[in-house]
């Protein structure tokens, strides 16, 4: 899409590379072709007005529900639902745009995505108080889920007539089609036991089947869970402290399963693509000939589900007649038999194999607090806070594999799963240092880049928090949410590149020389003298300093890693409830609401907005910033009617 970061037609690439003295608003020559300051980067005005991306989504969803009650003890129900959408996407690259596959020849991309999900749930319920001290509830159920996905893509390149965006106007046409089907079914049960209105036990079991396993492979997996909760204030009765209203402790154990992704049990033929790293490359049909090749991913008929084994302990306390409600949870989740693409030797004819190979641990804390300091008939103030901290660690990968590339931003930095490190850890180029951690400097005054890549940071935050204040006065309500983040690494590739171009505020101080703090590397000779280990005193000019030390013209990637904190006003809403008391209408009330989102941000990040990622919303990792678009600010006004 033209508006994404790090592409030649991106808004930010051309915008931030342009001097502030250049007027980008004059973006067209008289002949209708674009006028841009930067060669091979589109003028951002040209992208916004001449390279439109449209998405037309038609969605239908809903369900039917039927319930029958046999008696006070037994009942049954069935729910059948469907969720269907079609997304018609169209991306245009005008003639003279650099965003198309070839460059400046014009292109039309038409993409139709169709998704259909059908699900059904049957429940048989049993609910019977055995006596005053024993209550029993049980459920037996069946579930099925059907998913169908279809992706049709059409591309037309080299437009004959500018500004005529019809595939018939394209010289080079290409089409592709992808379908994916997946079915699952399961029987499940749940038993709840309540004892003396204080001890509550829950046991569940789920037996699941999935169409993504090989036909003759094991396809019958059971996932149990158990939970115990004790309301420890119940035995005290009237004897409990006045300041304590309610207290409960709980523990749960659960196993959940994730079936393999479709079409990975066999090795298929597909259409090969040969790329150069800068364009979409060449693919079949080519020169009037069609062709297929064996997939570079080796299928595996022995796949099992990925399992997540969780243990959770929690405490819930309510104080001062409901004024304070506190809930604290500690959890530990171990993922085993993780499904991943394991690298294999190229001599095998494949690049990877889909296998159950990894193990990972996630553990952390979650705290929830609801506080009502003021409550009366006309005014109420409610404060809701939450805090969470998660720590992940990769415990195991495939046999003989210590690290696995998850996603790459550029050759200089990638996101890895590495044994003993957090999931998604940044690894990339780094400066050479001695045992004391001092930079090693060469004879030219520049720090040396290590020949080995190393750990640069963890993109996951140290902790996250939210604080919502809600004020109710008569029929008015004002509520806003403050969002907090502490720690976590982001690769600010935008800042490094702009340093190279001399555009950041740091580069204003350019009328002097710089000395990089560090010591000379071993075997460094200056003027015939060995200065190894001595403090660096070699001056370098500002251009070299900001390009090669602070920038990305040969410097180490670690220089662009930032530890990020933020406080942001996530949303603010003001509403008014207007009750209508009239016998002349069935209308009961009208609600008016104004909402603003992403209204304010305070951060130590040197970029635009740290809540961003070059790899997109569908990525498993984040923290890459390279000329990404900033987040959007929105204002909404709504009216609702009640009957």
Coordinates of N, CA and C in Angstrom, one line a residue, residues 422-525:
X422 N 14.3 -13.0 25.6 CA 12.9 -12.8 25.3 C 12.5 -13.1 23.9
X423 N 11.3 -13.4 23.7 CA 10.8 -13.7 22.3 C 10.8 -12.3 21.6
X424 N 11.3 -12.4 20.3 CA 11.3 -11.2 19.5 C 12.5 -10.3 19.8
X425 N 13.5 -10.8 20.4 CA 14.7 -9.9 20.8 C 15.3 -9.4 19.5
X426 N 15.8 -8.1 19.6 CA 16.5 -7.5 18.6 C 18.0 -7.9 18.5
X427 N 18.4 -8.4 17.4 CA 19.8 -8.7 17.2 C 20.3 -7.9 15.9
X428 N 21.4 -7.3 16.0 CA 21.9 -6.6 14.9 C 23.4 -6.2 15.1
X429 N 23.9 -5.3 14.2 CA 25.2 -4.9 14.3 C 25.5 -4.0 15.5
X430 N 26.7 -4.1 16.1 CA 27.0 -3.3 17.3 C 28.4 -2.9 17.2
X431 N 28.7 -1.9 18.1 CA 30.1 -1.4 18.1 C 31.0 -2.4 18.8
X432 N 32.3 -2.4 18.4 CA 33.3 -3.2 19.1 C 33.6 -2.5 20.5
X433 N 33.8 -3.3 21.5 CA 34.1 -2.8 22.8 C 35.2 -3.7 23.5
X434 N 35.9 -3.1 24.4 CA 36.8 -3.9 25.2 C 36.1 -4.5 26.4
X435 N 36.9 -5.1 27.3 CA 36.2 -5.8 28.4 C 35.6 -4.9 29.4
X436 N 36.0 -3.6 29.4 CA 35.4 -2.6 30.3 C 34.2 -1.9 29.6
X437 N 33.8 -2.3 28.4 CA 32.7 -1.8 27.7 C 33.0 -0.5 27.0
X438 N 34.2 -0.1 26.9 CA 34.6 1.1 26.2 C 34.6 0.9 24.7
X439 N 34.2 1.9 23.9 CA 34.2 1.8 22.4 C 35.6 1.7 22.0
X440 N 35.9 0.8 21.0 CA 37.2 0.7 20.3 C 37.2 1.6 19.1
X441 N 38.2 2.5 19.0 CA 38.2 3.5 18.0 C 39.4 3.2 17.1
X442 N 39.2 3.4 15.7 CA 40.2 3.2 14.8 C 41.1 4.5 14.6
X443 N 42.1 4.4 13.8 CA 43.0 5.5 13.6 C 42.3 6.7 12.9
X444 N 41.2 6.5 12.2 CA 40.5 7.6 11.6 C 39.5 8.3 12.6
X445 N 39.5 7.9 13.8 CA 38.6 8.5 14.8 C 37.2 7.9 14.9
X446 N 36.9 6.9 14.1 CA 35.6 6.3 14.1 C 35.6 5.0 14.9
X447 N 34.5 4.8 15.6 CA 34.4 3.5 16.3 C 34.3 2.4 15.4
X448 N 34.8 1.2 15.8 CA 34.8 0.0 14.9 C 33.5 -0.8 15.1
X449 N 33.0 -1.3 14.0 CA 31.8 -2.1 14.0 C 32.2 -3.6 14.2
X450 N 31.6 -4.2 15.2 CA 32.0 -5.6 15.5 C 31.6 -6.5 14.3
X451 N 32.4 -7.5 14.1 CA 32.1 -8.5 13.0 C 31.0 -9.4 13.4
X452 N 30.6 -9.4 14.7 CA 29.5 -10.3 15.2 C 28.3 -9.5 15.5
X453 N 27.1 -9.9 15.1 CA 25.9 -9.3 15.6 C 25.7 -9.6 17.0
X454 N 24.9 -8.8 17.7 CA 24.6 -9.1 19.1 C 23.3 -8.6 19.6
X455 N 22.9 -8.9 20.8 CA 21.7 -8.6 21.4 C 21.6 -7.1 21.6
X456 N 20.5 -6.5 21.0 CA 20.4 -5.0 21.1 C 19.2 -4.6 22.0
X457 N 18.3 -5.4 22.3 CA 17.2 -5.0 23.1 C 16.0 -5.9 23.0
X458 N 15.0 -5.6 23.9 CA 13.8 -6.4 23.9 C 12.6 -5.4 23.6
X459 N 11.9 -5.7 22.5 CA 10.8 -4.8 22.1 C 9.6 -4.8 23.1
X460 N 9.5 -5.8 23.9 CA 8.4 -5.9 24.9 C 8.6 -5.0 26.0
X461 N 7.5 -4.3 26.4 CA 7.7 -3.3 27.5 C 8.0 -3.9 28.9
X462 N 8.6 -3.2 29.8 CA 8.8 -3.7 31.1 C 7.4 -3.8 31.8
X463 N 6.6 -2.8 31.7 CA 5.2 -2.9 32.2 C 4.3 -2.0 31.4
X464 N 3.0 -2.2 31.5 CA 2.0 -1.4 30.9 C 1.0 -1.1 32.0
X465 N 0.3 0.1 31.9 CA -0.7 0.5 32.8 C -1.7 1.4 32.2
X466 N -2.9 1.4 32.8 CA -4.0 2.3 32.3 C -4.7 2.9 33.5
X467 N -5.1 4.1 33.4 CA -5.9 4.8 34.4 C -7.0 5.5 33.8
X468 N -8.2 5.0 34.2 CA -9.5 5.7 33.7 C -10.2 6.4 34.8
X469 N -10.5 7.6 34.5 CA -11.3 8.4 35.4 C -12.7 8.7 34.8
X470 N -13.7 8.4 35.6 CA -15.1 8.7 35.2 C -15.8 9.5 36.2
X471 N -16.4 10.6 35.7 CA -17.1 11.6 36.5 C -18.6 11.6 36.0
X472 N -19.5 11.4 36.9 CA -20.9 11.4 36.6 C -21.6 12.5 37.4
X473 N -22.2 13.5 36.7 CA -22.9 14.6 37.4 C -24.3 14.7 36.8
X474 N -25.3 14.4 37.6 CA -26.7 14.4 37.1 C -26.7 13.5 35.8
X475 N -27.1 14.1 34.6 CA -27.2 13.4 33.4 C -25.9 13.5 32.5
X476 N -24.9 14.1 33.1 CA -23.6 14.2 32.3 C -22.6 13.2 32.8
X477 N -21.8 12.8 31.8 CA -20.7 11.9 32.1 C -19.4 12.3 31.4
X478 N -18.3 12.4 32.1 CA -17.0 12.7 31.5 C -16.1 11.5 31.9
X479 N -15.4 10.9 30.9 CA -14.5 9.8 31.1 C -13.3 10.0 30.2
X480 N -12.1 9.6 30.8 CA -10.9 9.6 29.9 C -9.9 8.6 30.4
X481 N -9.1 8.1 29.5 CA -8.2 7.0 29.8 C -6.8 7.5 29.5
X482 N -5.9 7.4 30.5 CA -4.5 7.6 30.4 C -3.8 6.2 30.3
X483 N -2.9 6.2 29.3 CA -2.2 4.9 28.9 C -0.7 5.1 29.2
X484 N -0.1 4.2 29.9 CA 1.3 4.3 30.3 C 2.1 3.1 29.8
X485 N 3.3 3.4 29.4 CA 4.3 2.3 29.0 C 5.6 2.6 29.6
X486 N 6.2 1.6 30.2 CA 7.6 1.8 30.8 C 8.5 0.8 30.1
X487 N 9.5 1.3 29.4 CA 10.6 0.4 28.9 C 10.2 -0.3 27.6
X488 N 11.1 -1.1 27.1 CA 10.9 -1.7 25.8 C 11.7 -1.0 24.7
X489 N 12.3 -1.7 23.9 CA 13.2 -1.2 22.9 C 12.5 -0.9 21.5
X490 N 12.9 0.2 20.9 CA 12.4 0.4 19.5 C 13.6 0.8 18.7
X491 N 13.6 0.3 17.5 CA 14.7 0.6 16.5 C 14.2 1.9 15.7
X492 N 14.8 3.0 16.0 CA 14.5 4.2 15.3 C 15.3 4.4 14.1
X493 N 15.0 3.7 13.1 CA 15.7 3.8 11.8 C 15.5 5.1 11.1
X494 N 14.4 5.7 11.4 CA 14.1 7.0 10.8 C 15.1 8.0 11.3
X495 N 15.3 8.1 12.6 CA 16.2 9.0 13.2 C 17.7 8.8 12.7
X496 N 18.1 7.6 12.6 CA 19.4 7.3 12.1 C 19.6 7.8 10.7
X497 N 18.6 7.5 9.8 CA 18.7 8.0 8.4 C 18.7 9.5 8.3
X498 N 17.9 10.1 9.1 CA 17.8 11.6 9.0 C 19.1 12.2 9.6
X499 N 19.7 11.6 10.5 CA 21.0 12.1 11.0 C 22.0 12.1 9.8
X500 N 22.0 11.0 9.0 CA 22.9 10.9 7.8 C 22.6 12.1 6.9
X501 N 21.3 12.5 6.8 CA 21.0 13.6 5.8 C 21.1 15.0 6.5
X502 N 21.4 15.0 7.8 CA 21.6 16.3 8.4 C 20.3 17.0 8.7
X503 N 19.2 16.3 8.9 CA 17.9 16.9 9.1 C 17.4 16.9 10.5
X504 N 17.9 16.1 11.4 CA 17.5 16.1 12.8 C 18.0 17.4 13.5
X505 N 17.4 17.7 14.7 CA 17.8 18.8 15.4 C 19.3 18.6 16.0
X506 N 19.6 17.4 16.2 CA 21.0 17.1 16.7 C 22.1 17.6 15.7
X507 N 21.8 17.6 14.5 CA 22.8 17.9 13.5 C 22.9 19.4 13.3
X508 N 22.1 20.2 14.0 CA 22.3 21.7 13.9 C 23.7 22.1 14.4
X509 N 24.2 21.4 15.3 CA 25.6 21.8 15.8 C 26.6 21.1 14.9
X510 N 26.8 21.7 13.8 CA 27.7 21.1 12.8 C 28.9 21.9 12.4
X511 N 29.0 23.1 13.0 CA 30.2 23.9 12.7 C 31.4 23.7 13.6
X512 N 31.6 22.4 13.9 CA 32.8 22.1 14.8 C 33.1 20.6 14.5
X513 N 34.2 20.2 15.2 CA 34.6 18.8 15.1 C 34.2 18.0 16.3
X514 N 34.2 16.7 16.2 CA 33.8 15.8 17.3 C 34.9 14.8 17.6
X515 N 34.9 14.4 18.9 CA 35.8 13.3 19.3 C 34.8 12.3 19.9
X516 N 34.9 11.1 19.4 CA 34.1 10.0 19.9 C 34.7 9.4 21.2
X517 N 34.0 9.3 22.3 CA 34.5 8.8 23.5 C 34.8 7.3 23.4
X518 N 36.0 7.0 23.7 CA 36.4 5.6 23.6 C 37.9 5.5 23.7
X519 N 38.5 4.3 23.4 CA 39.9 4.0 23.4 C 40.3 3.4 22.1
X520 N 41.5 3.7 21.7 CA 42.0 3.1 20.4 C 42.0 1.6 20.5
X521 N 41.7 1.0 19.3 CA 41.6 -0.4 19.2 C 43.0 -1.0 19.2
X522 N 43.2 -2.3 19.6 CA 44.5 -2.9 19.5 C 45.1 -2.8 18.1
X523 N 46.5 -2.6 18.1 CA 47.2 -2.5 16.9 C 46.9 -1.2 16.1
X524 N 46.5 -0.2 16.8 CA 46.2 1.1 16.1 C 47.5 1.9 16.1
X525 N 47.9 2.3 14.9 CA 49.2 3.1 14.7 C 48.8 4.5 14.2

